[in-house]
Structures are given as structure tokens and as C-alpha cells.
Tab-separated table of C-alpha atoms in Angstrom:
chain	number	residue	atom	x	y	z
A	420	MET	CA	76.165	136.355	67.968
A	421	ALA	CA	76.249	137.742	64.455
A	422	LYS	CA	74.213	140.858	63.847
A	423	GLY	CA	71.237	140.866	61.530
A	424	LYS	CA	71.155	142.634	58.192
A	425	LEU	CA	69.006	145.676	57.386
A	426	TYR	CA	67.258	145.854	54.022
A	427	GLY	CA	65.872	149.127	52.722
A	428	ILE	CA	63.204	147.948	50.309
A	429	GLY	CA	61.420	150.151	47.804
A	430	VAL	CA	57.910	148.755	47.408
A	431	GLY	CA	56.884	150.944	44.483
A	432	PRO	CA	53.910	153.293	44.109
A	433	GLY	CA	51.034	151.089	45.256
A	434	ASP	CA	50.427	147.977	43.152
A	435	THR	CA	51.854	144.856	44.814
A	436	GLU	CA	52.631	143.413	41.382
A	437	LEU	CA	55.129	146.219	40.827
A	438	LEU	CA	57.432	144.935	43.572
A	439	THR	CA	60.732	143.699	42.182
A	440	LEU	CA	61.465	139.979	42.290
A	441	LYS	CA	64.332	140.668	44.685
A	442	ALA	CA	62.124	142.650	47.060
A	443	ALA	CA	59.495	139.909	47.064
A	444	LYS	CA	62.132	137.228	47.723
A	445	ILE	CA	63.413	139.076	50.793
A	446	LEU	CA	59.923	139.781	52.103
A	447	GLU	CA	59.055	136.085	51.810
A	448	LYS	CA	61.639	135.148	54.447
A	449	VAL	CA	62.723	138.145	56.557
A	450	PRO	CA	61.619	137.764	60.218
A	451	VAL	CA	61.045	141.464	60.954
A	452	ILE	CA	59.333	144.064	58.760
A	453	CYS	CA	59.537	147.735	59.663
A	454	ALA	CA	56.702	149.761	58.119
A	455	PRO	CA	56.676	153.427	59.162
A	456	ARG	CA	53.431	155.387	59.381
A	457	ALA	CA	52.553	159.061	59.768
A	458	SER	CA	50.621	158.725	63.048
A	459	ASN	CA	48.973	156.228	65.394
A	460	GLU	CA	45.690	156.818	63.598
A	461	LYS	CA	47.036	156.008	60.126
A	462	GLU	CA	47.980	152.684	58.601
A	463	SER	CA	51.230	152.214	56.724
A	464	ILE	CA	50.678	152.414	52.960
A	465	ALA	CA	53.954	150.581	52.383
A	466	LEU	CA	52.756	147.745	54.630
A	467	SER	CA	49.484	147.465	52.731
A	468	ILE	CA	51.480	146.985	49.513
A	469	VAL	CA	53.513	144.071	50.884
A	470	GLN	CA	50.718	142.542	52.989
A	471	PRO	CA	49.678	140.055	50.244
A	472	ILE	CA	53.210	138.620	50.307
A	473	ILE	CA	53.191	138.346	54.092
A	474	ASP	CA	49.774	136.654	54.031
A	475	LYS	CA	51.106	133.897	51.750
A	476	ARG	CA	53.977	133.019	54.078
A	477	ALA	CA	53.675	129.723	55.934
A	478	ASP	CA	55.119	131.456	59.006
A	479	ARG	CA	53.009	134.621	58.638
A	480	LYS	CA	51.874	134.480	62.270
A	481	LYS	CA	55.486	134.672	63.406
A	482	VAL	CA	56.427	137.679	61.296
A	483	MET	CA	57.168	140.670	63.506
A	484	ILE	CA	55.664	143.923	62.204
A	485	VAL	CA	57.173	147.114	63.596
A	486	ALA	CA	55.359	150.389	62.830
A	487	PRO	CA	57.326	153.417	64.113
A	488	ILE	CA	55.898	156.903	63.715
A	489	PHE	CA	57.453	159.187	61.108
A	490	PRO	CA	55.264	162.300	61.468
A	491	MET	CA	54.601	164.739	58.656
A	492	LYS	CA	55.869	167.926	60.311
A	493	GLU	CA	58.482	170.624	59.840
A	494	ASP	CA	59.970	170.587	63.358
A	495	ILE	CA	63.381	169.109	62.566
A	496	GLU	CA	64.323	168.389	66.180
A	497	SER	CA	61.104	166.445	66.727
A	498	LEU	CA	61.683	164.553	63.482
A	499	LYS	CA	65.216	163.633	64.511
A	500	ARG	CA	63.880	162.183	67.767
A	501	HIS	CA	61.407	159.994	65.876
A	502	TRP	CA	64.104	158.890	63.419
A	503	MET	CA	66.423	157.954	66.267
A	504	GLU	CA	63.676	156.094	68.135
A	505	ALA	CA	62.942	154.052	65.011
A	506	SER	CA	66.650	153.400	64.505
A	507	MET	CA	67.018	152.138	68.066
A	508	ILE	CA	64.066	149.781	67.683
A	509	ILE	CA	65.557	148.366	64.495
A	510	ALA	CA	69.006	148.115	66.112
A	511	ASP	CA	67.569	145.956	68.902
A	512	TYR	CA	66.332	143.414	66.366
A	513	LEU	CA	69.586	143.530	64.420
A	514	ASN	CA	71.596	143.009	67.609
A	515	SER	CA	69.530	139.895	68.334
A	516	GLY	CA	70.672	138.449	65.025
A	517	ARG	CA	67.437	139.018	63.134
A	518	ASP	CA	67.289	140.586	59.677
A	519	VAL	CA	64.969	143.573	59.233
A	520	ALA	CA	63.255	144.804	56.077
A	521	PHE	CA	62.370	148.503	56.145
A	522	VAL	CA	59.643	148.994	53.527
A	523	THR	CA	59.271	152.390	51.917
A	524	LEU	CA	57.114	153.789	49.124
A	525	GLY	CA	58.712	154.176	45.725
A	526	ASP	CA	62.487	153.915	45.831
A	527	PRO	CA	64.640	154.111	49.006
A	528	SER	CA	66.946	156.718	47.456
A	529	ILE	CA	64.203	159.183	46.429
A	530	PHE	CA	62.853	161.300	49.319
A	531	SER	CA	62.526	158.184	51.470
A	532	THR	CA	61.979	157.800	55.215
A	533	PHE	CA	64.519	154.991	55.059
A	534	THR	CA	67.307	157.512	54.435
A	535	TYR	CA	67.172	158.805	58.014
A	536	VAL	CA	67.416	155.332	59.537
A	537	GLN	CA	70.162	154.378	57.115
A	538	LYS	CA	72.305	157.329	58.191
A	539	ASN	CA	71.876	156.419	61.862
A	540	LEU	CA	72.768	152.751	61.435
A	541	GLU	CA	75.142	152.457	58.471
A	542	THR	CA	78.359	152.558	60.500
A	543	ASN	CA	77.408	149.626	62.737
A	544	TYR	CA	75.315	147.297	60.602
A	545	GLU	CA	75.287	145.703	57.171
A	546	ILE	CA	72.714	147.442	54.989
A	547	GLU	CA	71.442	146.519	51.547
A	548	VAL	CA	69.246	148.865	49.532
A	549	VAL	CA	66.748	147.285	47.148
A	550	PRO	CA	65.502	149.798	44.561
A	551	GLY	CA	61.842	150.179	43.708
A	552	ILE	CA	59.702	151.752	41.001
A	553	THR	CA	59.293	155.469	41.643
A	554	SER	CA	55.938	157.201	41.761
A	555	PHE	CA	56.774	159.515	38.888
A	556	THR	CA	57.871	156.771	36.490
A	557	ALA	CA	54.710	154.862	37.394
A	558	CYS	CA	52.677	158.019	36.732
A	559	ALA	CA	54.290	158.379	33.318
A	560	ALA	CA	53.349	154.766	32.565
A	561	SER	CA	49.751	155.377	33.645
A	562	ILE	CA	49.542	158.484	31.468
A	563	GLY	CA	51.191	156.643	28.592
A	564	LYS	CA	53.650	159.438	27.834
A	565	PRO	CA	57.430	159.691	28.258
A	566	LEU	CA	58.855	162.019	30.870
A	567	VAL	CA	61.868	163.072	28.821
A	568	GLU	CA	63.421	162.383	25.429
A	569	LYS	CA	66.811	163.025	23.809
A	570	ASP	CA	68.636	165.695	25.845
A	571	GLU	CA	65.617	167.045	27.763
A	572	ILE	CA	66.125	167.845	31.443
A	573	LEU	CA	63.934	166.207	34.081
A	574	THR	CA	63.492	168.048	37.396
A	575	ILE	CA	61.961	166.502	40.522
A	576	VAL	CA	60.410	169.067	42.874
A	577	PRO	CA	59.651	167.892	46.438
A	578	LYS	CA	58.574	171.238	47.861
A	579	ILE	CA	57.286	174.433	46.321
A	580	ASP	CA	59.284	177.554	47.167
A	581	ASP	CA	61.206	180.301	45.373
A	582	ARG	CA	63.672	177.802	43.922
A	583	LEU	CA	61.031	176.622	41.444
A	584	LYS	CA	60.824	180.105	39.916
A	585	ASP	CA	64.602	180.182	39.538
A	586	ILE	CA	64.920	176.846	37.747
A	587	LEU	CA	61.675	176.651	35.771
A	588	SER	CA	63.127	178.114	32.588
A	589	GLN	CA	66.047	175.660	32.710
A	590	GLY	CA	64.004	172.449	32.554
A	591	ASP	CA	61.790	170.603	30.094
A	592	CYS	CA	59.748	168.357	32.358
A	593	PHE	CA	58.914	168.962	36.015
A	594	VAL	CA	57.576	166.377	38.413
A	595	ILE	CA	55.799	168.018	41.353
A	596	MET	CA	55.768	165.512	44.204
A	597	LYS	CA	52.754	165.558	46.529
A	598	ALA	CA	51.484	168.584	44.625
A	599	SER	CA	48.320	168.714	46.725
A	600	ARG	CA	50.255	170.416	49.534
A	601	ASN	CA	51.006	173.533	47.485
A	602	SER	CA	48.613	173.366	44.526
A	603	LYS	CA	47.636	177.063	44.381
A	604	GLN	CA	51.221	178.256	44.558
A	605	VAL	CA	52.279	175.695	41.944
A	606	GLU	CA	49.535	176.737	39.555
A	607	LYS	CA	50.462	180.396	39.851
A	608	ILE	CA	54.151	179.762	39.147
A	609	ILE	CA	53.555	177.344	36.272
A	610	LYS	CA	50.925	179.479	34.564
A	611	LYS	CA	53.256	182.477	34.504
A	612	ASP	CA	55.647	180.581	32.239
A	613	PRO	CA	54.782	181.637	28.655
A	614	ARG	CA	55.754	178.341	27.024
A	615	ASP	CA	53.153	175.874	25.754
A	616	LYS	CA	52.829	173.052	28.208
A	617	THR	CA	50.949	169.885	29.103
A	618	ILE	CA	49.925	169.461	32.736
A	619	THR	CA	48.725	166.107	34.046
A	620	SER	CA	48.051	165.030	37.623
A	621	VAL	CA	47.843	161.444	38.835
A	622	GLN	CA	46.138	160.583	42.104
A	623	ASN	CA	46.892	157.313	43.923
A	624	CYS	CA	48.965	155.965	41.042
A	625	THR	CA	48.616	152.204	40.284
A	626	GLN	CA	46.080	151.745	43.072
A	627	GLU	CA	42.421	150.775	42.599
A	628	ASN	CA	41.333	154.388	43.040
A	629	GLU	CA	43.885	155.806	40.611
A	630	LYS	CA	42.686	158.910	38.809
A	631	ILE	CA	44.304	160.787	35.928
A	632	ILE	CA	43.417	164.470	35.591
A	633	ASP	CA	44.172	166.975	32.859
A	634	GLY	CA	45.692	169.926	34.685
A	635	PHE	CA	46.036	170.298	38.430
A	636	SER	CA	44.114	168.191	40.924
A	637	LYS	CA	41.405	170.001	42.866
A	638	GLU	CA	40.558	167.061	45.145
A	639	LYS	CA	44.068	167.075	46.622
A	640	PRO	CA	44.580	163.575	48.046
A	641	TYR	CA	47.978	163.102	49.680
A	642	LEU	CA	49.408	160.848	46.962
A	643	THR	CA	49.121	163.265	44.068
A	644	THR	CA	51.869	163.816	41.511
A	645	THR	CA	51.693	166.516	38.852
A	646	ILE	CA	53.778	166.280	35.690
A	647	VAL	CA	54.403	169.490	33.751
A	648	LYS	CA	55.868	168.905	30.287
A	649	PHE	CA	56.925	171.960	28.285
A	650	ASP	CA	56.706	171.739	24.504
A	651	GLU	CA	59.831	172.024	22.405
């Protein structure tokens, strides 16, 4: 029996209409959809984005939804166990000849949970990565301002630590991912830079409860991106 194919599908920042045509085409026919979530108590945001497509399928009742846990923690050994468990579940479906679509927020190549599964399975299975709209490009669209122009340098910051201090003077625009986790530390570092700057935060980008804030967010929802643009 031929093995199934694994698709790593970027579903964008939140709005179902921002799915690519290719992603939608795959999701309209794939028999198994893997939608990771942070815990048993939380629903998969990625699944909620693609749910309207699933609901329109004639065979929607036959679609298998797999929701492995990808916890938000720092214990690397525990994380590796969860990644391997998810990989084994997916491998079982692939071995049975069924294709699997792993849906992930934004783009699969940008800080994605799919990366860990991909590394575990890429030597034994055919994998296709379908790019998606990133949160920070969607945020720029919502704000209505470009991220970078001409030869400006764009820096994506996933975690706030001493590295930000070292590179701050070398960049022109900084995207702080999930800024709510380290907002006080971010503010302190950014405010110390003497250059004129524009700071804008976007909460729940492209979703119904999207909110654009001048400066840093004080409400701190999980899906918060802060864009810091230094003036020329």
C-alpha cells in the first residue's frame, strides 16, 4: 500500500478568506486534518479558521480531525515527547494510505508547530509545505503602513532577551511576536533607544475582535503583535 502524503498548511492569521487557493483546495478533499492545540481545555485556533471549509464538504462527517497537544512550556524534553507523539499519530494515518493536512497559524516556515513534526517525518514520508500569510504582514495591512522600504532591515523577534539589546541599533523595523508575554521588558528596551519611533500593537489580527493600539498593548491577549518602526 502506498503511503499517504503530509501537507503542512499555513492557514494565515485568522480570517478564513485569507487562506490561499491551494490551501483551500487541499482542505476540501484531504481525509485527515491535524489541528494542534495548547491543552485539552483549549480549542485549536487553526482549526477554527478552516472549519468553514470543512463544513461545506459533502463528506464533512467522514473527515477525521486529530487534535494533538502542543503545550506552551519551556521544558524541552516534555515538548519533544509531545512532538513525537503527534508525529506517531500522523504516521499511522500516512501508513494507512491516507493524506494528512497539518494546519498551522500563519506560515509553516515561521515559528510553526509543524516544523517539529516535519523534522520527525521528512525522511520517511512525502511532505509538501503550503505557505500562508504571516501574522506580521497581516498586521501591517491592518495598520495600513509598510513594514520596510528600500534597503531597510526587518527583524522578527520571537522572544525577548538580551539579544534584542544587541541588535536593536542595527535594524529599522522590529516585529515583536506575541509581545504580551514580555511587554514590560520590551517597553523598557525600546524606550531606551533614542531614535524617533512609531509603535503599534495589533491584537487578534484579521479576526472579528481585532484591535489596533498606538503603543504597547496593556490588555495582553495571546495573539498580540507589536511593530516598532524607527524613523529615518
